[in-house]
Tab-separated table of N, CA and C in Angstrom:
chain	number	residue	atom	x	y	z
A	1	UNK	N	-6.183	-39.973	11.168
A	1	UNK	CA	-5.862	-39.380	12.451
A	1	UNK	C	-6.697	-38.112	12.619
A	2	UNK	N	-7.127	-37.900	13.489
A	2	UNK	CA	-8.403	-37.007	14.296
A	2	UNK	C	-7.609	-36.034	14.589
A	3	UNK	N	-7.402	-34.268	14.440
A	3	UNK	CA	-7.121	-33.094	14.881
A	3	UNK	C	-7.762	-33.050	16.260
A	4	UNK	N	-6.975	-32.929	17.940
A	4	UNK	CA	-7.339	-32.217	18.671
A	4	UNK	C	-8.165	-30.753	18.295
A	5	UNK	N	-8.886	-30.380	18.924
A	5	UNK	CA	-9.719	-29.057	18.677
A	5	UNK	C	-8.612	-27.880	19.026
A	6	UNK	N	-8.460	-27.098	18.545
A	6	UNK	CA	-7.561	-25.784	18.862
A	6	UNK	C	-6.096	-26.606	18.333
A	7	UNK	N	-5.787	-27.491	18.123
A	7	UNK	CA	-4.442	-27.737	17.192
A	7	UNK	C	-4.790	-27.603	15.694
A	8	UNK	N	-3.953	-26.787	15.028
A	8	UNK	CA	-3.727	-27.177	13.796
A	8	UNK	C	-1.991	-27.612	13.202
A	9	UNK	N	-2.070	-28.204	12.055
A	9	UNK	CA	-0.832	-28.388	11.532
A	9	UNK	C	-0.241	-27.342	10.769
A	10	UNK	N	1.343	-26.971	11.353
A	10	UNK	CA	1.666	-25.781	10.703
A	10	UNK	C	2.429	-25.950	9.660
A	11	UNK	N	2.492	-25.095	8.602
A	11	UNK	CA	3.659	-25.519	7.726
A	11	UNK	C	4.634	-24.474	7.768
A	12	UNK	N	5.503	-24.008	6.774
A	12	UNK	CA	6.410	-23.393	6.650
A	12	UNK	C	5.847	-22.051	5.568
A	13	UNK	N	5.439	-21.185	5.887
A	13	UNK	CA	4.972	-19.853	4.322
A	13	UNK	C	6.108	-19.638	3.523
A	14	UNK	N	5.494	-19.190	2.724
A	14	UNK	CA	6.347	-18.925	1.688
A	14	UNK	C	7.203	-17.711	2.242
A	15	UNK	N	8.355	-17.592	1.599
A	15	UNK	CA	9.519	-17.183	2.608
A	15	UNK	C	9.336	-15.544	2.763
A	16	UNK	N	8.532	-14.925	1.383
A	16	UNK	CA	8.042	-13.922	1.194
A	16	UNK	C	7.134	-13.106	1.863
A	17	UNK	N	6.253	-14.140	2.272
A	17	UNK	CA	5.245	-13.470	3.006
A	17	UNK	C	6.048	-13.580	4.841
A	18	UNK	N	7.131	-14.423	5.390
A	18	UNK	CA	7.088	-14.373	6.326
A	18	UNK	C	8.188	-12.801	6.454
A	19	UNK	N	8.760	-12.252	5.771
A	19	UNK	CA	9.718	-11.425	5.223
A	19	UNK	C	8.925	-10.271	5.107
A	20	UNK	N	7.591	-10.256	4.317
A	20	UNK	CA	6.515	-8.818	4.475
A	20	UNK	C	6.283	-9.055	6.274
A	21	UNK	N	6.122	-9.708	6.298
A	21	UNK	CA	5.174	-9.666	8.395
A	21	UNK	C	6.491	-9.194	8.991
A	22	UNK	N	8.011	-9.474	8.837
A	22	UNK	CA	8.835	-9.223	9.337
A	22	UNK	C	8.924	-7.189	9.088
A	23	UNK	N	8.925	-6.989	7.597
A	23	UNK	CA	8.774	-5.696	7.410
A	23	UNK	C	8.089	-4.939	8.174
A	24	UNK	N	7.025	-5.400	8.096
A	24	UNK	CA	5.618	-4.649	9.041
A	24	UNK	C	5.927	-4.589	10.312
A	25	UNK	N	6.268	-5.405	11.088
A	25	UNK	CA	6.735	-5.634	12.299
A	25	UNK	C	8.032	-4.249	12.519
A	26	UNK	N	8.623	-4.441	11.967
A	26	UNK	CA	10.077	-2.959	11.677
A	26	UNK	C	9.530	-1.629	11.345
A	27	UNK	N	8.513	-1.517	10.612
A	27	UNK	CA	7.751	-0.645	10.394
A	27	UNK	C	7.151	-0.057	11.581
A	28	UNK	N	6.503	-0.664	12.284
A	28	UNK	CA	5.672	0.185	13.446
A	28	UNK	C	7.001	0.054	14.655
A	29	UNK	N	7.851	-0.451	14.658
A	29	UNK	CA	9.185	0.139	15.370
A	29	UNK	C	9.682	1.294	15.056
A	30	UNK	N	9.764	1.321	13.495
A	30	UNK	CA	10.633	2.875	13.388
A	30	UNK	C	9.420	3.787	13.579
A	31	UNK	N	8.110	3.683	13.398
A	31	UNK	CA	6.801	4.469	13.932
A	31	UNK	C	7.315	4.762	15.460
A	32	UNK	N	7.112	3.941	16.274
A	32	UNK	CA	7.348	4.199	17.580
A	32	UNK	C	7.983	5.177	18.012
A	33	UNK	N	9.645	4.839	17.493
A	33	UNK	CA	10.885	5.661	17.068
A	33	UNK	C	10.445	6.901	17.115
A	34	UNK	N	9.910	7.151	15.601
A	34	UNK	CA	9.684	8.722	15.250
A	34	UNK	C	8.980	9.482	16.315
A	35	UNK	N	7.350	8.434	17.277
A	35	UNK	CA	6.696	8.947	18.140
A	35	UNK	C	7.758	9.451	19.465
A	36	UNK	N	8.528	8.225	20.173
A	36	UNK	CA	9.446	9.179	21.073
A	36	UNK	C	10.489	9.820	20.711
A	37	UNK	N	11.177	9.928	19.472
A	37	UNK	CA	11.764	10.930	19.259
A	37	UNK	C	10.829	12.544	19.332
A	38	UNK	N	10.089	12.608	18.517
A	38	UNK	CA	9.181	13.303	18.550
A	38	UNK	C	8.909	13.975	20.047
A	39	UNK	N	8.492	13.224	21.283
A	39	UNK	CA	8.207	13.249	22.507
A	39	UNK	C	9.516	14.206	22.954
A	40	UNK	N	10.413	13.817	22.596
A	40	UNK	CA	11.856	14.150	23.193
A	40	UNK	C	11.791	15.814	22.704
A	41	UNK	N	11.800	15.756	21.823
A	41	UNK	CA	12.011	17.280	20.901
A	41	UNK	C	10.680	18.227	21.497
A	42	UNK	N	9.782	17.846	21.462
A	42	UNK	CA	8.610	18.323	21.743
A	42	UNK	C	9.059	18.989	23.088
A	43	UNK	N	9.604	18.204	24.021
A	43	UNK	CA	9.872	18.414	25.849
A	43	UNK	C	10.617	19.132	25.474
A	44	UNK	N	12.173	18.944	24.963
A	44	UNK	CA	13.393	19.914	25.124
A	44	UNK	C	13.618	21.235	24.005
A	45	UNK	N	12.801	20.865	22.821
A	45	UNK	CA	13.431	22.083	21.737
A	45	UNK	C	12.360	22.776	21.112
A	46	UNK	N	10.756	22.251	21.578
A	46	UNK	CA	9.688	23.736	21.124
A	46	UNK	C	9.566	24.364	22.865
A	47	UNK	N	9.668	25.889	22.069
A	47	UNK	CA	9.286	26.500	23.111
A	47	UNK	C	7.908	26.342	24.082
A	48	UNK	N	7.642	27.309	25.229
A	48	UNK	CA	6.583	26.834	25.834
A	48	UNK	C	5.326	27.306	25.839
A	49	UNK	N	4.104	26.643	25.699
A	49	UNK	CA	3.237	26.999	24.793
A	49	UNK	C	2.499	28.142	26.131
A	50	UNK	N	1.156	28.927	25.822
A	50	UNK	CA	0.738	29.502	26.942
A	50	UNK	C	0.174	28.869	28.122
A	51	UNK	N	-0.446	27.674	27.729
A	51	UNK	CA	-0.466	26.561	29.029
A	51	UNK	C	0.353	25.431	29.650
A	52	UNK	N	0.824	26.210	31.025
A	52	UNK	CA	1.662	25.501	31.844
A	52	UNK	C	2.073	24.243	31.573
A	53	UNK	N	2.723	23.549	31.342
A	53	UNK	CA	3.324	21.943	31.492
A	53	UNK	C	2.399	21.300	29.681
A	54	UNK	N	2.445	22.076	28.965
A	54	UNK	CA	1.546	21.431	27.866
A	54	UNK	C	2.373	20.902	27.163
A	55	UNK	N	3.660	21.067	27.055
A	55	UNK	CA	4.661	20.320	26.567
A	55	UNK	C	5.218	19.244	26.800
A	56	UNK	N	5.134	19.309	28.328
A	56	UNK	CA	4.977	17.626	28.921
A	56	UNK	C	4.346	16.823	28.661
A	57	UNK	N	2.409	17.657	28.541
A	57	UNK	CA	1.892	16.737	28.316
A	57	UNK	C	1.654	15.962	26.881
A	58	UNK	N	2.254	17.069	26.043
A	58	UNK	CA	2.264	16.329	24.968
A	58	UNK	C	3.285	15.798	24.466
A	59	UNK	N	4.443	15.577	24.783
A	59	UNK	CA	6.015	14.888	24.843
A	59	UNK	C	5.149	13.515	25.328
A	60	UNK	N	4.675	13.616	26.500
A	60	UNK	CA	3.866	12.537	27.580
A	60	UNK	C	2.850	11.371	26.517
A	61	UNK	N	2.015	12.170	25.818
A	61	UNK	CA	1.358	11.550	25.051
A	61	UNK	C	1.707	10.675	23.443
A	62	UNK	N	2.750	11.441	22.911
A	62	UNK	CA	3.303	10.786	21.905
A	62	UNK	C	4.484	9.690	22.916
A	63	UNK	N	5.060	9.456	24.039
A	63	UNK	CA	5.771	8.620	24.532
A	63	UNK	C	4.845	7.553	24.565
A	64	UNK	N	3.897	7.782	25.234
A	64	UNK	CA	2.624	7.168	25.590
A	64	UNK	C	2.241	5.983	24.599
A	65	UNK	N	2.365	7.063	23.552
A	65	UNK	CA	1.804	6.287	22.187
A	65	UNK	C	2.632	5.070	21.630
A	66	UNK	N	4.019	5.768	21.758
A	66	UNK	CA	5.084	4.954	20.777
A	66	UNK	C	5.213	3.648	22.043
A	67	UNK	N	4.858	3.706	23.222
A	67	UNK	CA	5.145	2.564	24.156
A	67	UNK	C	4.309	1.610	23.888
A	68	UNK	N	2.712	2.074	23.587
A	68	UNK	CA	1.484	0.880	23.452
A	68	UNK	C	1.997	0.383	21.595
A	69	UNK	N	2.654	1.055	20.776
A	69	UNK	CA	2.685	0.564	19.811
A	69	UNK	C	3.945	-0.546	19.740
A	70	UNK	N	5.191	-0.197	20.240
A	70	UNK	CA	6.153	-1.157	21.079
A	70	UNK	C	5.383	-2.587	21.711
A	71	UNK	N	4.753	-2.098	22.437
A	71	UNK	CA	4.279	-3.761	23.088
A	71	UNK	C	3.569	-4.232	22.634
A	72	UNK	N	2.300	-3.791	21.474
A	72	UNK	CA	1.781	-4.623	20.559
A	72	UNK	C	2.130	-5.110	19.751
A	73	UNK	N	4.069	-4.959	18.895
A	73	UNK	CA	4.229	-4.874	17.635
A	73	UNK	C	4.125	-6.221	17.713
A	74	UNK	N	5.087	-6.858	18.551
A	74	UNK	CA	5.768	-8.384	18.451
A	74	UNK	C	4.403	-8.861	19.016
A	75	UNK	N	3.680	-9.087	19.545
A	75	UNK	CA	2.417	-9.949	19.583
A	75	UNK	C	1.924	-10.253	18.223
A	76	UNK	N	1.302	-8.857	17.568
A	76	UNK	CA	1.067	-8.655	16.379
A	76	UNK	C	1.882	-9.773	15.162
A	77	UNK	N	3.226	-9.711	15.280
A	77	UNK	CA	3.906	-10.099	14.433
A	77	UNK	C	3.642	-11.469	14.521
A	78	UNK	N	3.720	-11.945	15.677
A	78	UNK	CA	3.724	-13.542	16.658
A	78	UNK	C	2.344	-13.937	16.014
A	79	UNK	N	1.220	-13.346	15.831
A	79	UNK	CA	0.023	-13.844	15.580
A	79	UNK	C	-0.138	-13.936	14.414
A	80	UNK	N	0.378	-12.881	13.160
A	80	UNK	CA	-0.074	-12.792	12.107
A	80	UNK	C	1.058	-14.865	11.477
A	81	UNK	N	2.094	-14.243	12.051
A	81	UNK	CA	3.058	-15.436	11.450
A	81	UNK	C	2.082	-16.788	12.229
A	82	UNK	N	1.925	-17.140	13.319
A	82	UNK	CA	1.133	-18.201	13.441
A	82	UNK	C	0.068	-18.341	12.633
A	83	UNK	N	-0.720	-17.294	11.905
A	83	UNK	CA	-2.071	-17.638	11.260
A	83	UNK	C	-1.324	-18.248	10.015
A	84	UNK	N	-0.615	-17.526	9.104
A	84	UNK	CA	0.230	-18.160	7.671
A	84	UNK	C	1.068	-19.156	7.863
A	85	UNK	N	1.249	-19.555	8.963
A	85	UNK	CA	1.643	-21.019	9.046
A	85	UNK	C	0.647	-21.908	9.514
A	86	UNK	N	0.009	-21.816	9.648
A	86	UNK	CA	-1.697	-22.769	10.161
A	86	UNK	C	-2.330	-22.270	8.954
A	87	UNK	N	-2.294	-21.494	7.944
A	87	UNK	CA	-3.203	-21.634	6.860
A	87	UNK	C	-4.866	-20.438	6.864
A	88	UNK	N	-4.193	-20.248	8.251
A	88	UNK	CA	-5.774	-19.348	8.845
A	88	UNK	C	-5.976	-17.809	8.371
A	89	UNK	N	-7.011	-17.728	8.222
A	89	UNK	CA	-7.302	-15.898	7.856
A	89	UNK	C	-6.071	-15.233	9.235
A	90	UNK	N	-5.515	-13.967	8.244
A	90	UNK	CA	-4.805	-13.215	9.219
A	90	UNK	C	-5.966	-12.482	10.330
A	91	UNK	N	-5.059	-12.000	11.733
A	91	UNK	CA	-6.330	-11.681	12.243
A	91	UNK	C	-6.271	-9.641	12.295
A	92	UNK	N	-7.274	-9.946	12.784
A	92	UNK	CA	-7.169	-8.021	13.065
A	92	UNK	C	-6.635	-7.229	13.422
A	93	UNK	N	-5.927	-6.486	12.374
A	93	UNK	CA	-5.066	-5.237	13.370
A	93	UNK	C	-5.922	-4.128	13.771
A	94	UNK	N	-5.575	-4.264	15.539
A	94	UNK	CA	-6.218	-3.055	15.976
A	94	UNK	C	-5.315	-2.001	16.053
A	95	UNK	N	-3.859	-2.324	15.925
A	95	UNK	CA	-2.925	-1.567	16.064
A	95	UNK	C	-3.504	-0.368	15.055
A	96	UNK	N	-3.737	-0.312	13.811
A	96	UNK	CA	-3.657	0.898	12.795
A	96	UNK	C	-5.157	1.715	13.893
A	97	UNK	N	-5.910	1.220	14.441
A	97	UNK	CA	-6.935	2.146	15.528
A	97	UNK	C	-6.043	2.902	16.418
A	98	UNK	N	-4.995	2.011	17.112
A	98	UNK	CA	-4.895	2.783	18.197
A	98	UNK	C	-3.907	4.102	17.719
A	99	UNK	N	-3.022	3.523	16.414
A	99	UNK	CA	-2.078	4.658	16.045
A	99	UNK	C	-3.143	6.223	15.311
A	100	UNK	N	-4.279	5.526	14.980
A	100	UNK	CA	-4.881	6.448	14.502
A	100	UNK	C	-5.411	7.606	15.770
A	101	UNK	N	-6.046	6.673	16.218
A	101	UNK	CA	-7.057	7.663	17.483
A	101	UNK	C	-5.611	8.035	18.202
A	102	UNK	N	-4.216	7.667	18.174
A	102	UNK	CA	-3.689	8.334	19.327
A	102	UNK	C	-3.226	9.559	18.591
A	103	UNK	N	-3.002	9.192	17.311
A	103	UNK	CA	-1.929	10.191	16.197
A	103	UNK	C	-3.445	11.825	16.668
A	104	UNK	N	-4.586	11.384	16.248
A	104	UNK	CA	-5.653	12.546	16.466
A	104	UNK	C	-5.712	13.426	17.547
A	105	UNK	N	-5.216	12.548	18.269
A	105	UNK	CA	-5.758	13.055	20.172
A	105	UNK	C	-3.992	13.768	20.385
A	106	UNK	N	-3.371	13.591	19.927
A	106	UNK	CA	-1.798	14.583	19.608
A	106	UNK	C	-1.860	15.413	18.442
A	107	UNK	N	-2.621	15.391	17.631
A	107	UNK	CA	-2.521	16.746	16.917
A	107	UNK	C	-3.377	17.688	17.072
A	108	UNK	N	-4.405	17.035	17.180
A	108	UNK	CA	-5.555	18.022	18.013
A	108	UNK	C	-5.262	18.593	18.861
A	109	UNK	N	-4.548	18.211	20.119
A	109	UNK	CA	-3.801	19.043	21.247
A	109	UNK	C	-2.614	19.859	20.188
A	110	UNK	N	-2.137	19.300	19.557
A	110	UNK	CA	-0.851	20.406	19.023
A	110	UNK	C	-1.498	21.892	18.702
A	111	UNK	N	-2.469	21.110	17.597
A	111	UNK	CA	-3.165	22.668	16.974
A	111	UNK	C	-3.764	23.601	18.092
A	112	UNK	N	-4.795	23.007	19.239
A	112	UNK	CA	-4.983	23.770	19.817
A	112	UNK	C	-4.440	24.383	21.034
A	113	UNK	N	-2.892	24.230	21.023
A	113	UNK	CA	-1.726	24.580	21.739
A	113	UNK	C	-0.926	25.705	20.748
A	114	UNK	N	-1.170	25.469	19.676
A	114	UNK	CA	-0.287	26.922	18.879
A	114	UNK	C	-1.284	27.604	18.195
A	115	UNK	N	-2.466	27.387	18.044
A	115	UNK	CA	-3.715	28.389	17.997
A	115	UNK	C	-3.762	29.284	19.209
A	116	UNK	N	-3.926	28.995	20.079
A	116	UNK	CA	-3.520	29.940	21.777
A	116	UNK	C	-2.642	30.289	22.540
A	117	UNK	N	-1.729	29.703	22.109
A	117	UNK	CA	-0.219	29.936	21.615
A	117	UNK	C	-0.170	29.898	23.111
């Protein structure tokens, strides 16, 4: 019997590895978490820095963050588990980019918000 092109046959992974993808998946949730918690505290309980609304904007930007990491998680999760049940190389997380470049572009504003206070 001949494979359609773009079907493969899936099996079942080992229960372990579907249990790490599940971890990982919970993992960049409680990430998220920490980012709008973070957001929250940032808006209501540091004081205000010398530029106008900079607390917004950076409450704004870690919300920002923890939302794009929210809607990628479960795709993420959805894809990696389809590849280990088709047998296929896992595919690329761009997620650890975007948490990186966003985590930079919020501390960089932090520092140079309490450097000028």
């Amino acid at each position: 019997m001949t494979e359609s092109p773009g079907k493969h046959e899936e099996q079942e992974p080992d229960y372990r590895f579907s249990l790490a993808n599940e971890r990982t998946f919970l993992a960049w949730m409680r990430t998220a978490l920490g980012l709008l918690a973070g957001a929250v505290a940032v808006r209501q309980l540091v004081p205000e820095f010398g530029v106008p609304g900079a607390r917004t904007i950076l409450a704004l930007l870690c919300a920002a963050l923890a939302v794009l990491l929210t809607a990628a998680s479960y795709p993420r999760w959805r894809r990696v588990q389809r590849a280990m049940r088709r047998g296929e190389p896992l595919p690329p997380n761009r997620m650890m980019l975007l948490l990186t470049a966003g985590l930079a572009v919020i501390t960089a504003l932090a520092v140079v918000l309490v450097v000028t206070g």
